[in-house]
């Protein structure tokens, strides 16, 4: 059997449609998707808080590991072939990181409490969602899923508003429709 092109090209630099389709295959239960609306922003915020230290001066600007990570992530989002969705995702991540810096500058216990708290509670919510899904999180098979998650959440949130209709329809056509999985029966995937 010859693997399909998308399996062969398992690189983080695949087009957004391909990345979102692959991610969506792990997220077809509506309850799981809803948990991602809460868990993913919490995780991004927690990471932003944890990376808000140390701050160092560069050209008159206060620079932190969070802003370096943001610039790299934003460049990645903008280069996946879906400029508008990439820009919205970068803006959402940027806003969460900006908010994270507001609490990351406090005492060490405040910084760690907010950062680790949001990070671990966000992941706990994600794992509840994947219980409903009956499937492991996407990042287990492909670490790129950690970057795709915010883009997927935005696509799922904006699709009902008729934004990105073509992309959302293509992702659903390839990954299948969403559903409410019967927990009494194991997943058939």
Short mmCIF file of C-alpha atoms in Angstrom, two decimals, residues 26-104:
data_model
loop_
_atom_site.label_atom_id
_atom_site.label_comp_id
_atom_site.label_asym_id
_atom_site.label_seq_id
_atom_site.Cartn_x
_atom_site.Cartn_y
_atom_site.Cartn_z
CA UNK A 26 -8.53 13.92 16.26
CA UNK A 27 -11.35 16.34 17.12
CA UNK A 28 -14.72 15.20 15.78
CA UNK A 29 -16.67 14.95 19.04
CA UNK A 30 -18.39 18.28 19.68
CA UNK A 31 -17.75 18.06 23.44
CA UNK A 32 -14.03 17.75 22.75
CA UNK A 33 -14.11 20.79 20.47
CA UNK A 34 -15.90 22.81 23.18
CA UNK A 35 -13.23 21.89 25.74
CA UNK A 36 -10.64 23.22 23.30
CA UNK A 37 -12.36 26.62 23.26
CA UNK A 38 -11.42 26.89 26.94
CA UNK A 39 -8.32 24.69 27.27
CA UNK A 40 -6.28 25.96 24.32
CA UNK A 41 -6.44 29.67 25.30
CA UNK A 42 -5.62 28.72 28.89
CA UNK A 43 -2.55 26.76 27.76
CA UNK A 44 -1.38 29.57 25.45
CA UNK A 45 -1.85 32.09 28.26
CA UNK A 46 0.00 29.83 30.73
CA UNK A 47 2.90 29.41 28.31
CA UNK A 48 2.94 33.19 27.81
CA UNK A 49 3.17 33.74 31.56
CA UNK A 50 5.93 31.15 32.01
CA UNK A 51 7.94 32.61 29.12
CA UNK A 52 7.48 36.20 30.31
CA UNK A 53 10.72 35.86 32.28
CA UNK A 54 13.52 36.72 32.09
CA UNK A 55 13.15 40.11 30.46
CA UNK A 56 16.15 41.73 28.85
CA UNK A 57 16.74 45.02 27.10
CA UNK A 58 17.26 44.97 23.32
CA UNK A 59 17.31 48.20 21.35
CA UNK A 60 15.22 50.05 23.94
CA UNK A 61 12.60 47.28 24.09
CA UNK A 62 11.94 44.84 26.91
CA UNK A 63 12.28 41.43 25.28
CA UNK A 64 11.24 38.10 26.80
CA UNK A 65 11.32 34.49 25.61
CA UNK A 66 7.53 34.81 25.12
CA UNK A 67 7.93 37.56 22.51
CA UNK A 68 10.62 35.59 20.68
CA UNK A 69 8.31 32.55 20.63
CA UNK A 70 5.44 34.77 19.48
CA UNK A 71 7.40 36.19 16.53
CA UNK A 72 8.36 32.67 15.41
CA UNK A 73 4.79 31.38 15.83
CA UNK A 74 3.30 34.40 14.03
CA UNK A 75 5.68 33.90 11.11
CA UNK A 76 4.63 30.25 10.99
CA UNK A 77 0.89 31.09 11.07
CA UNK A 78 1.29 33.70 8.35
CA UNK A 79 3.21 31.34 6.08
CA UNK A 80 0.74 28.41 6.01
CA UNK A 81 -1.17 29.72 2.99
CA UNK A 82 -4.23 31.09 4.82
CA UNK A 83 -3.17 34.69 5.43
CA UNK A 84 -6.39 35.94 7.08
CA UNK A 85 -6.70 32.96 9.45
CA UNK A 86 -2.96 33.13 10.14
CA UNK A 87 -3.18 36.84 10.97
CA UNK A 88 -6.17 36.31 13.29
CA UNK A 89 -4.42 33.43 15.01
CA UNK A 90 -1.23 35.46 15.45
CA UNK A 91 -3.29 38.37 16.83
CA UNK A 92 -5.10 36.07 19.30
CA UNK A 93 -1.84 34.51 20.50
CA UNK A 94 -0.28 37.98 20.71
CA UNK A 95 -3.18 39.24 22.83
CA UNK A 96 -2.91 36.24 25.18
CA UNK A 97 0.86 36.78 25.50
CA UNK A 98 0.36 40.50 26.13
CA UNK A 99 -2.14 39.67 28.91
CA UNK A 100 0.27 37.04 30.23
CA UNK A 101 2.96 39.68 30.63
CA UNK A 102 0.60 41.70 32.83
CA UNK A 103 0.66 38.95 35.49
CA UNK A 104 4.09 37.53 34.73
#
